[in-house]
Every structure is written in C-alpha cells, then in structure tokens.
Short mmCIF file of C-alpha atoms in Angstrom, two decimals:
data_model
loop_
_atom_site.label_atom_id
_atom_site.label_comp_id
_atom_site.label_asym_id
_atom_site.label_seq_id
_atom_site.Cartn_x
_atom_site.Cartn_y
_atom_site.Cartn_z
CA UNK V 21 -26.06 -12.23 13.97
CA UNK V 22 -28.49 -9.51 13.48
CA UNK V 23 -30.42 -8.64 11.08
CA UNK V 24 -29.86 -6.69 7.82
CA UNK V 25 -31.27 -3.15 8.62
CA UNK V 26 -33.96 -2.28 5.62
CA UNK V 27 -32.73 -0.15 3.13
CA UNK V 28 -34.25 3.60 3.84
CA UNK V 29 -34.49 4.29 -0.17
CA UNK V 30 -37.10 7.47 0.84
CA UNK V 31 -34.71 9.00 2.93
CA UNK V 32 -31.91 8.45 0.56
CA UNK V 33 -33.72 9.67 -2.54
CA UNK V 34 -33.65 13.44 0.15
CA UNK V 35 -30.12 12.91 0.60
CA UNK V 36 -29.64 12.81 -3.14
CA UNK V 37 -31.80 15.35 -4.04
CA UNK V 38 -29.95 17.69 -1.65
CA UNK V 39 -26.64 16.51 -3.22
CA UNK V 40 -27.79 17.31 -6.61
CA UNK V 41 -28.63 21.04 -5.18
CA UNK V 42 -25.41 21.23 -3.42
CA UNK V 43 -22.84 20.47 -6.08
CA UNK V 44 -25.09 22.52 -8.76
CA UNK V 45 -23.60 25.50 -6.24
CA UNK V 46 -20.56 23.70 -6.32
CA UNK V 47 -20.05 24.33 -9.92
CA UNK V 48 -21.66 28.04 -9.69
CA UNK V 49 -18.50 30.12 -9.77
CA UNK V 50 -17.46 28.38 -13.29
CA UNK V 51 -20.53 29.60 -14.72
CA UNK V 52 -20.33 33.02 -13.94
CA UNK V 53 -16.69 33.50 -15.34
CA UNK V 54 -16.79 33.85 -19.06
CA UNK V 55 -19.82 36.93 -17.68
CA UNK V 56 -17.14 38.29 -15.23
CA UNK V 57 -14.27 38.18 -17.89
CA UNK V 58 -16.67 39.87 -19.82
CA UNK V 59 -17.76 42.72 -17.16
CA UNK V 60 -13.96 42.95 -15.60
CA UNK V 61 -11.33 41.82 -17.78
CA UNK V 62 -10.95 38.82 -15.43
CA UNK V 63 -7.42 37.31 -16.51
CA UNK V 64 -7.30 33.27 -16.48
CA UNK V 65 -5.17 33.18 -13.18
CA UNK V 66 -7.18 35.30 -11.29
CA UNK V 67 -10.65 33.11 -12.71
CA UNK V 68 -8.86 29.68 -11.35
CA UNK V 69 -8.10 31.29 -8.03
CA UNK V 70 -11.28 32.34 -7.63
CA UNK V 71 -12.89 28.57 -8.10
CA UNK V 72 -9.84 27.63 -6.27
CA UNK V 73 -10.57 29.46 -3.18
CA UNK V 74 -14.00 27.71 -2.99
CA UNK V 75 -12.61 24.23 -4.08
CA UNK V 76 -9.97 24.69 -0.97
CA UNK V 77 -12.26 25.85 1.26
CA UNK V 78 -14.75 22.82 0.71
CA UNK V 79 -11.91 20.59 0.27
CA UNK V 80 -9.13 20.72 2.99
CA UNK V 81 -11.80 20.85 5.96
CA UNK V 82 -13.83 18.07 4.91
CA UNK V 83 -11.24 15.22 6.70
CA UNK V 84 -11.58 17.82 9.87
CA UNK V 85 -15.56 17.29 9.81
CA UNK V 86 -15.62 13.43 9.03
CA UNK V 87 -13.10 13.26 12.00
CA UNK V 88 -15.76 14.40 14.44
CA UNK V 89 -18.27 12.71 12.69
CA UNK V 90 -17.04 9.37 13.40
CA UNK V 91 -16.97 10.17 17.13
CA UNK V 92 -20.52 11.53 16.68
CA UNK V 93 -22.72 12.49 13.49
CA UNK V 94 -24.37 15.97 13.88
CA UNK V 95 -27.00 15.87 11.33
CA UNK V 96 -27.66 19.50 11.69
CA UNK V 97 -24.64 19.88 9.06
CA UNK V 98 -26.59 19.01 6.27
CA UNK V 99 -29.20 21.57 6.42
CA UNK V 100 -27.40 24.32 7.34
CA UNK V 101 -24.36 23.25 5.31
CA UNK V 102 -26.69 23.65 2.78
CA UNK V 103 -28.21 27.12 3.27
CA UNK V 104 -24.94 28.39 4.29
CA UNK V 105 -23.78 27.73 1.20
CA UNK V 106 -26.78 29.05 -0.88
CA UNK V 107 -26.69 32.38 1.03
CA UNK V 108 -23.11 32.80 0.69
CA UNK V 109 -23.11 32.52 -3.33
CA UNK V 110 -26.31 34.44 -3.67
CA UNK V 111 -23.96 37.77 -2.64
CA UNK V 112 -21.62 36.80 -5.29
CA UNK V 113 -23.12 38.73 -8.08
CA UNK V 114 -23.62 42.05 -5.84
CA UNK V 115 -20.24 42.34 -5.12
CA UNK V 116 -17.90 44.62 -7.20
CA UNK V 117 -14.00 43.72 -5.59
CA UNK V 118 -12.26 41.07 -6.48
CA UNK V 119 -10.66 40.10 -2.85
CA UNK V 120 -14.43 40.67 -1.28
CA UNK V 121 -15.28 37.92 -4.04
CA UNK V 122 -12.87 35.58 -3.21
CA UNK V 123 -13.80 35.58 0.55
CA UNK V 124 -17.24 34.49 -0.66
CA UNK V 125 -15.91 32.09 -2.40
CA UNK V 126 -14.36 30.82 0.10
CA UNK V 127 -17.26 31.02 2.99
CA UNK V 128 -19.47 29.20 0.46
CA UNK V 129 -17.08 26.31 0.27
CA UNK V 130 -17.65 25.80 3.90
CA UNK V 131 -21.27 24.92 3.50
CA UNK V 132 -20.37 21.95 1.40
CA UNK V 133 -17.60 20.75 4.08
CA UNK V 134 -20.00 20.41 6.16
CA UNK V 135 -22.74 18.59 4.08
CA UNK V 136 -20.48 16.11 2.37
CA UNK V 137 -19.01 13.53 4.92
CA UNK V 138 -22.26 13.77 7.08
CA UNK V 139 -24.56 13.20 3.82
CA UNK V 140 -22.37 10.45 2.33
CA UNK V 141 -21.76 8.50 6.12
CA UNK V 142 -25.88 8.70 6.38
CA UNK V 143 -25.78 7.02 2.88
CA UNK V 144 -23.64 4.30 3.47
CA UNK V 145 -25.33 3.87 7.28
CA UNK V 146 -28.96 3.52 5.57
CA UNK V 147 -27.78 1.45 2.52
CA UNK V 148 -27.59 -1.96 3.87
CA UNK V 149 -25.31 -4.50 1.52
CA UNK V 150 -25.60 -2.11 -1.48
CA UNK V 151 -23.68 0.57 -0.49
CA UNK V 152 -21.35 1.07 -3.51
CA UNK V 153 -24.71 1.41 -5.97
CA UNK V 154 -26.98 3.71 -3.56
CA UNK V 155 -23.42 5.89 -2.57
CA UNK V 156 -22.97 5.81 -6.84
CA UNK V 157 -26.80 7.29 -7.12
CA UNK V 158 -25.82 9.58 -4.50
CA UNK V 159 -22.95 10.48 -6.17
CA UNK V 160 -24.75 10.84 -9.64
CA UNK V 161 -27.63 12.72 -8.32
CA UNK V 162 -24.75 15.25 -7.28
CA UNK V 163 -22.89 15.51 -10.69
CA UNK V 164 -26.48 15.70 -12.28
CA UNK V 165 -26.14 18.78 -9.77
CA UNK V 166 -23.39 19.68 -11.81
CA UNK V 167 -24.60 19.07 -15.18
CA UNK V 168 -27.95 21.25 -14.79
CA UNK V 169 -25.75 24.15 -13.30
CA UNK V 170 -24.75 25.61 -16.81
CA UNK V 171 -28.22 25.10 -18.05
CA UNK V 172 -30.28 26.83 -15.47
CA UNK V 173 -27.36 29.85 -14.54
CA UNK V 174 -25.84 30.77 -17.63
CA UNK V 175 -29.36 31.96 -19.13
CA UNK V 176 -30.29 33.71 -15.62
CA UNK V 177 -27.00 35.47 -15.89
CA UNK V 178 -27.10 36.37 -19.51
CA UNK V 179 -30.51 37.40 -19.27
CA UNK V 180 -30.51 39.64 -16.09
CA UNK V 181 -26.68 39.97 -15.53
CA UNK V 182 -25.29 38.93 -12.34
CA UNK V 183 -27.11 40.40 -9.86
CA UNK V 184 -29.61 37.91 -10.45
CA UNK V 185 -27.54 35.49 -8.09
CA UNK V 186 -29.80 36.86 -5.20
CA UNK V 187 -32.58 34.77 -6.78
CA UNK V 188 -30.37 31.51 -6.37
CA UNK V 189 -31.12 31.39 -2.87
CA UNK V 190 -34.47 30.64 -2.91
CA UNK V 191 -33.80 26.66 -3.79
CA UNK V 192 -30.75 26.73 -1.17
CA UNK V 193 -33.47 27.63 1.58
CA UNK V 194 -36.15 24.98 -0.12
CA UNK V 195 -34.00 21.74 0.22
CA UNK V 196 -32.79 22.76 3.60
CA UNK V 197 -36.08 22.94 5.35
CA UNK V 198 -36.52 19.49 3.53
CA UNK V 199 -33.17 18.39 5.33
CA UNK V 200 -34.14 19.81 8.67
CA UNK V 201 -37.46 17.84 8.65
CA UNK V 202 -36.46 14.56 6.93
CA UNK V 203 -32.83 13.59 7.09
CA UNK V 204 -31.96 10.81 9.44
CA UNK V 205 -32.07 11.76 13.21
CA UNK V 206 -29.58 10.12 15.15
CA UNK V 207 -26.79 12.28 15.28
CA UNK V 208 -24.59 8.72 16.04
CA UNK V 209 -24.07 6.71 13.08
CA UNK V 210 -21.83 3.99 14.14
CA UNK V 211 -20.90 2.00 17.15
CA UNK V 212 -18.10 3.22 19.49
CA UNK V 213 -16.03 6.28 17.94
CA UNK V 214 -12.70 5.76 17.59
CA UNK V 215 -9.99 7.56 19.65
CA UNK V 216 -7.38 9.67 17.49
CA UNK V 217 -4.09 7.25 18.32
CA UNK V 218 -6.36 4.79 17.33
CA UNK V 219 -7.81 7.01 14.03
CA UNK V 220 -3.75 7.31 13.24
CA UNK V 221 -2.95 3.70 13.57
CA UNK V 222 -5.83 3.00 11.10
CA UNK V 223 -4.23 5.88 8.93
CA UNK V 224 -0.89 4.35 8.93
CA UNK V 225 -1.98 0.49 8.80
CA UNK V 226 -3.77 1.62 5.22
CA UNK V 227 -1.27 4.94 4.45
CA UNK V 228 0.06 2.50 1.38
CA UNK V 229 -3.52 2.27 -0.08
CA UNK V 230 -4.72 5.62 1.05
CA UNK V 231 -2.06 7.44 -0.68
CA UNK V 232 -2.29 5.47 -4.11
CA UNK V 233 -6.47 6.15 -3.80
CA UNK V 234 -6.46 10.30 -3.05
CA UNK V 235 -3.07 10.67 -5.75
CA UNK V 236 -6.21 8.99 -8.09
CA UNK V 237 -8.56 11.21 -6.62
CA UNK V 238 -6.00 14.72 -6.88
CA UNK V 239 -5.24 14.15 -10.27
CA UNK V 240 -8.83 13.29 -11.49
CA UNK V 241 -10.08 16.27 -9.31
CA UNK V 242 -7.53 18.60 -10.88
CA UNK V 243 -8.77 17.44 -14.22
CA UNK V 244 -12.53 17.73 -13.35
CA UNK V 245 -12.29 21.24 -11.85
CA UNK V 246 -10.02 22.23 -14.45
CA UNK V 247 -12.02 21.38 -17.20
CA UNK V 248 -15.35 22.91 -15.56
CA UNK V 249 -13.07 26.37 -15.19
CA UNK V 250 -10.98 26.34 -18.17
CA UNK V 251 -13.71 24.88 -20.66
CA UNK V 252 -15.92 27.69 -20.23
CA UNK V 253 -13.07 30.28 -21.10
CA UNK V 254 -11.89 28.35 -24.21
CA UNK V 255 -15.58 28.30 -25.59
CA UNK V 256 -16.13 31.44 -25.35
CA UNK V 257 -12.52 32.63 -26.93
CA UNK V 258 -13.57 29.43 -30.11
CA UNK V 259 -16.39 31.89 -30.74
CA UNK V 260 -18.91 29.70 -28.83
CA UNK V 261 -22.13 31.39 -27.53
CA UNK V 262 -22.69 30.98 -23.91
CA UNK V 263 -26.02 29.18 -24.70
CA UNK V 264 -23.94 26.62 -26.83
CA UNK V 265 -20.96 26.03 -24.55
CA UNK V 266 -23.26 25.45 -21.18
CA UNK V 267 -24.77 22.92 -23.14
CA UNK V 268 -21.38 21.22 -24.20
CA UNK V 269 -20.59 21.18 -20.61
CA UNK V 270 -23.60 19.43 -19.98
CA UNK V 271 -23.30 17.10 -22.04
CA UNK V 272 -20.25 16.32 -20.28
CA UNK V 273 -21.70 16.33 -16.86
CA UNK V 274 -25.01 14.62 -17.47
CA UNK V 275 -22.90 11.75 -19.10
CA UNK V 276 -20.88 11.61 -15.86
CA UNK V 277 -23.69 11.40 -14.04
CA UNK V 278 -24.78 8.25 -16.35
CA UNK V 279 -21.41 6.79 -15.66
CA UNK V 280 -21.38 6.97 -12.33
CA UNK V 281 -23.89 4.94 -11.65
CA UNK V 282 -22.72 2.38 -14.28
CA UNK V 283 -19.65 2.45 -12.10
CA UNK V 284 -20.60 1.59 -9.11
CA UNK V 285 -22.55 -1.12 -10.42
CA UNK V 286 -19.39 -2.34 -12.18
CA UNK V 287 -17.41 -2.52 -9.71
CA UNK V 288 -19.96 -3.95 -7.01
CA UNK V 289 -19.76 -7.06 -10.04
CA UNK V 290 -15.98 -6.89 -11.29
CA UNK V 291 -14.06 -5.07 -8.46
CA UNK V 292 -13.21 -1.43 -7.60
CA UNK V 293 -9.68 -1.54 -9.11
CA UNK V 294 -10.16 -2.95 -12.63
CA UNK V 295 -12.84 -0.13 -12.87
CA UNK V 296 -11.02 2.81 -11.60
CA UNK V 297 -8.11 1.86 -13.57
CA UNK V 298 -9.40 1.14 -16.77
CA UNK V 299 -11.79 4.03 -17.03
CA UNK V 300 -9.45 6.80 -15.94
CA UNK V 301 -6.97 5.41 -18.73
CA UNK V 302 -9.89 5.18 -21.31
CA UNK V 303 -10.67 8.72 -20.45
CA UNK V 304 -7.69 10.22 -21.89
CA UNK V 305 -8.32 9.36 -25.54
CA UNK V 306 -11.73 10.23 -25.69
CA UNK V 307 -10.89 13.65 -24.41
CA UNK V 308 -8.38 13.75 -27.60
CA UNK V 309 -11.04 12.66 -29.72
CA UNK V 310 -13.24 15.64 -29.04
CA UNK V 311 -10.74 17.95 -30.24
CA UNK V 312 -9.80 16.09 -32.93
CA UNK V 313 -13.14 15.49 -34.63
CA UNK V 314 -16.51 17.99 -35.28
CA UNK V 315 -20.16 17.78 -35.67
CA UNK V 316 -21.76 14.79 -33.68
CA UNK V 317 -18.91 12.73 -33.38
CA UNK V 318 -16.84 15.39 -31.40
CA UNK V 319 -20.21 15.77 -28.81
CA UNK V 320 -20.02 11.78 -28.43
CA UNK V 321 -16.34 11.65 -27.71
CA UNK V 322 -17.13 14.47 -25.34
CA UNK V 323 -19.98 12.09 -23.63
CA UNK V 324 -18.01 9.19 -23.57
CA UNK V 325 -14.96 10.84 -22.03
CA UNK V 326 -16.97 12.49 -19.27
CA UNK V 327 -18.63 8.86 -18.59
CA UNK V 328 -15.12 7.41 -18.38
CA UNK V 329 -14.05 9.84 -16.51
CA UNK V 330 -16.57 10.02 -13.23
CA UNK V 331 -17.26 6.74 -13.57
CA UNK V 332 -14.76 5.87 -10.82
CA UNK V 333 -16.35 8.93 -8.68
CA UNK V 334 -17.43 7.20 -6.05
CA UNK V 335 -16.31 4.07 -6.34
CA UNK V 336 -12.99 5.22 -4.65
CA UNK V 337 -14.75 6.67 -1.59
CA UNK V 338 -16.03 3.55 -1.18
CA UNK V 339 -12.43 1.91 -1.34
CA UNK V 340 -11.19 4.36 0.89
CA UNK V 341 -14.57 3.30 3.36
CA UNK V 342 -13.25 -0.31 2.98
CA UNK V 343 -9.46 0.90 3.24
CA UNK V 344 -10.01 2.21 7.04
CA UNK V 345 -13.62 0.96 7.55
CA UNK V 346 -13.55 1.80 11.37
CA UNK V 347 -13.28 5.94 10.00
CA UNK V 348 -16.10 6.15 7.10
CA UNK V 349 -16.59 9.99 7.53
CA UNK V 350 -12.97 10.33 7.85
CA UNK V 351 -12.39 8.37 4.63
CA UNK V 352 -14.91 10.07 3.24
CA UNK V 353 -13.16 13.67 4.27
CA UNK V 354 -10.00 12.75 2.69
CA UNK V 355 -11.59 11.11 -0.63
CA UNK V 356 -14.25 13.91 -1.16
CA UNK V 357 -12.53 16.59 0.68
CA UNK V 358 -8.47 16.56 0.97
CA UNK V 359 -7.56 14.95 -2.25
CA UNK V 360 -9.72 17.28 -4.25
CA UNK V 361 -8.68 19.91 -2.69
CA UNK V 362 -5.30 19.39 -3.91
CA UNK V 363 -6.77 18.74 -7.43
CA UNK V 364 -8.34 22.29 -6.69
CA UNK V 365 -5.11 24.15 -5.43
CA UNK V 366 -3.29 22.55 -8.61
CA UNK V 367 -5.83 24.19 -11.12
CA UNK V 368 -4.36 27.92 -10.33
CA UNK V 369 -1.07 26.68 -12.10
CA UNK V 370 -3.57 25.19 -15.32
CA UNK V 371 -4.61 28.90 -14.96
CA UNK V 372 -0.96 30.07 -14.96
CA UNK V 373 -0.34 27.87 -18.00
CA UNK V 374 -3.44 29.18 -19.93
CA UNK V 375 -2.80 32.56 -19.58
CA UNK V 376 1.51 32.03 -20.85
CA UNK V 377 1.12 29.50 -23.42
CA UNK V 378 -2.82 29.77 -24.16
CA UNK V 379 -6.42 27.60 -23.29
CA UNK V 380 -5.82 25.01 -26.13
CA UNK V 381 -2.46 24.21 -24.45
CA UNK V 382 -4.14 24.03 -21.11
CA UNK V 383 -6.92 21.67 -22.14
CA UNK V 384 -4.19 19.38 -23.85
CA UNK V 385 -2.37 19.18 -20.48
CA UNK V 386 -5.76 18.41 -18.95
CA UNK V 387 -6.57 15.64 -21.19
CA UNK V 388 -3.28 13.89 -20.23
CA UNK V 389 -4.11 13.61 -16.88
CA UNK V 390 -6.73 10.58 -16.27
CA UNK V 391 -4.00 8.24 -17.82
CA UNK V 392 -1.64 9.19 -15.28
CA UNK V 393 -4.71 8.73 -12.55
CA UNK V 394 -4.91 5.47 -14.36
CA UNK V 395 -1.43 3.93 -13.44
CA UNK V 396 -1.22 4.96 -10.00
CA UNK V 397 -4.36 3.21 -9.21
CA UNK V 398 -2.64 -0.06 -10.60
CA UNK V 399 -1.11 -0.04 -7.32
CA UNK V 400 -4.35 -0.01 -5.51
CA UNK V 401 -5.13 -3.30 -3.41
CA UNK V 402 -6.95 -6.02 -5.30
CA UNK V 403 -10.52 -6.32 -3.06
CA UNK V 404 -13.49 -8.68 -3.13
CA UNK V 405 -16.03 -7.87 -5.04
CA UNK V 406 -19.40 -6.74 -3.42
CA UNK V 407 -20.96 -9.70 -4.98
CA UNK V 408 -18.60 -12.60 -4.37
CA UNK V 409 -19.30 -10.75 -0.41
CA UNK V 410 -22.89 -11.35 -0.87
CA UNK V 411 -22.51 -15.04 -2.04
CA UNK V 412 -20.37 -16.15 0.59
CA UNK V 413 -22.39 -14.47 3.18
CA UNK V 414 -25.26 -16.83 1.73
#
C-alpha cells in the first residue's frame, strides 16, 4: 500500500481564498437589486430572472466541465474562471437594457462553471483522509464569500451608484494571478479517466442515491437563492435601510459559513445522512421563528436557521463523491452545478408568486422548503462514517 499523500493545507488555504472571492460574485446580482428596483422599476419577476440567468448559467454546465475533468483536470479553469467572471460583472452597472443585462448575467455564470468542479476535485485530491472537513472549509470560505458580499457592495453601490461595479474587478484580477502562480499543476488528478459507457453505468448503478441527494440539493438551492433574491426586496418594502438589511443577510451567511464547517465535522463523526436530514428539517422552524419574534431574538433565529440550513452544504457533495467515487468532478458538477441550477430556474416562479400574492407570502413558501429537503434525504443510503473508516484502516 502506499503511502498517505501529505495534506497540501498552503495550497488549499489559495483554493479557499479564491472560493470565498468567487461566490462573493456569486451573490453580486442580489445586491444590486433593491438599487435597480430603485433606478428602473425592476418588477420581482424580472429581478429573479435576472439572478436566475446567472444561477443557470453556472449551474447546468458545471456536470459538462467535471465530465472532462475526470478524463483530465485543466487547472487553467480556475484562474481564468475566475477573472472571467470578475470582468463580466464589473460591466453590469454600465449597462442601461435589461436583455443586455441578462446576457451578462449569464456570461458571468460561466466563470464559476468553470472554477467549481476543478477547485473542489483539487480539494478533495490534496486532502488526504480528511476530505469531508478541508472540502467543508472550502465550502465555508465560499459562503463567507457570500456573507461579506452585502457588506462590502451595498455601501459601494449606495455610495457611488452602480457604475461603481467597474471597481469590482480589481480583486477578480488579484486572486487570479494568485491562481495562475499557485494552484496545483498537474492538470491530471486521478488515475485512469473513465470512458462515458462506463461514466453512465456508474450513473445508473447510484441513479437511486443520486436522485434522492441533488432533489436535497434543488430544493435547498431554491431556498438559498431565493432567500438571497427575495430577502433583499422584502427589507427594503418592511422599511429596512439598505445598510440594515445587508447586514441581516449577513448574519445569515456568516452563520452558514459557521455551520458548514460544524457540518462536515459532524458528519465525518456521526454520518452524512443523520446530518443532512436533521438539519434541513431543523431549518424550517427557525426560519418561522425569525418572523415571528423581534429585537435580538428574531437576529438569533435568523443565525441559527442559516447554520441549519448550509450546514449540510457540502457534506452532500461529498456523498455524491462517495456515491460514484470513480467521477468526483462529475459528482461534483451535478451536486454544485445541476441540482442548483434547478433550485435556480425554480426561483423565477418564487418571483412569480411574490409579485401575485406579495414577498411575505413568498418568504413563507421559502421557509417550508428545508423540511421537505429533509424527508427526501431520509431515503439517502446509510454510509460509514469517516471515522469508523479511519479506525478500521488502523
């Protein structure tokens, strides 16, 4: 047998640094709605298709890119993934038509195809035996991503309007010169790549597990995005300054973040399905409880619900790894990728239901979701843990 490979913590501490860049872009658009309601009388619909149209975009091509990835890595993907993305939403603010908007939208979301499956295959390639807690850091580094985004954009916009998305660029350009120079360099990351009748047989050998994992993943996705477009738009009409409601959010976010990597340790201990489960169940009345309550109680239901929420974040891209383990990019595609982008389609018709029967009715429907998440993933294999695999490899 050989031996364990060292863990490459410097390299992946890069990696997650560049995740938490690329998913602050990722939740961009959201942040510039309530200012382009403002401007242009934006109605809800046309606000979720635009975060849709990046969402899809990022989403449906990921399982195309961690197909060719697990015939052979191109680490070039990462970097200019990366500024791709950056240039594309730095344009976003200059432009006055809607359709011309949406096509930026949806070139940006190609930028983050392309880093996603590549960044998270390098992870789990570099993170010897604990791959479900450096993949959760990962992971959290990325929704941290998410969490600073309405802290560091909504003041730039509100203080020098939106053409000041030019600026935004300047990071994008940073982290990918620190990509080109320091990510991993083999462009193969596993052993012989797998043919595609041989890709499909692994598909359908798992399709039982597969399709209970990215339901999980569509419906907690649909919530997610939903909450990071919708949220924004039901501040702002409760009277909320934008100062005050970007830090809601992040409060939200951050405490995702937090549970994230609680997550993956859990599960690494207790198992990935008892975690995913009860957390995405758990969510649901916490959400409930923000509404229902005020003051500092409301913002800790608030934290605690986002916690519950992404706690399972990556814990089911590492099921899906483990699912088809032969296709780790591919899994990876479908988990980060396909499945939210159906979560992302699915938030046009929250849109549709905000704008006929209002944004407190849309939240509620929202809320309900990680419950239902919840049961399906009761039909989730039962796996060893990560530790029990440790012990018996002793």
């Amino acid at each position: 047998m050989s031996p364990e490979k060292p863990i490459e913590y410097s390299t992946i501490g890069i990696l997650s640094l560049a995740h938490m860049l690329n998913d602050m872009y990722s939740n961009y658009l959201p942040q510039m709605l309530p200012f382009l309601v403002a401007a242009t009388a934006l109605s809800t619909t046309r606000a979720a298709i635009l975060v849709s149209a990046f969402t899809i975009s990022s989403s449906f091509i990921q399982p195309i890119f961690g197909y060719f990835l697990d015939r052979q890595g191109k680490r070039w993907l990462v970097h200019v993934g990366t500024l791709w993305m950056a240039i594309m939403l730095s344009l976003t603010g200059l432009v006055q038509n809607y359709l011309l908007l949406v096509l930026l939208a949806g070139l940006a979301g190609l930028g983050t195809a392309a880093f996603h499956p590549q960044a998270s295959t390098m992870i789990t390639v570099i993170s010897g035996d604990r791959k479900a807690v450096l993949l959760s850091t990962f992971v959290a580094f990325g929704n941290i991503g998410f969490a600073l985004s309405p802290l560091l954009l909504v003041p730039l916009f509100q203080n020098y309007g939106l053409h000041a998305t030019i600026y935004t660029v300047i990071p994008g350009i940073f982290v990918a010169l620190l990509l080109f120079f320091f990510a991993p360099k083999n462009d193969v990351l596993g052993g012989n790549a797998p043919t595609l009748s041989e890709v499909i047989c692994s598909l359908r050998s798992a399709r039982s597990e597969l399709l209970a994992i990215t339901s999980v993943i569509a419906i907690r996705s649909l919530t997610y995005t939903g909450l990071l477009t919708i949220l924004p738009l039901y501040f702002q009409a409760q009277k909320l300054s934008s100062i005050a409601a970007s830090h809601l959010v992040f409060v939200m976010l951050f405490s995702g973040a937090i549970g994230g990597i609680l997550g993956g340790f859990i599960s690494d201990r207790y198992g990935r399905k008892p975690l995913i489960v009860s957390s995405l169940i758990l969510a649901t009345p916490l959400f409930y409880g923000f509404t229902q309550t005020q003051g500092t109680l409301s913002i800790v239901f608030l934290a605690l619900a986002g916690a519950s929420l992404l706690s399972s974040f990556s814990v089911t891209v590492v099921a899906a790894q483990e699912a088809i383990p032969n296709n780790k990019s591919l899994a990876a595609g479908l988990t980060m990728g396909f499945a939210g982008g159906v979560g992302g389609l699915l938030v046009i018709l929250i849109g549709r239901i905000g704008d006929l029967y209002g944004l407190s009715t849309a939240i509620s429907v929202l809320f309900f979701l990680p419950i239902a998440a919840g049961i399906i993933a009761l039909f989730m294999k039962n796996r060893p843990t990560a530790k029990s695999e440790r012990l018996a490899a002793r």
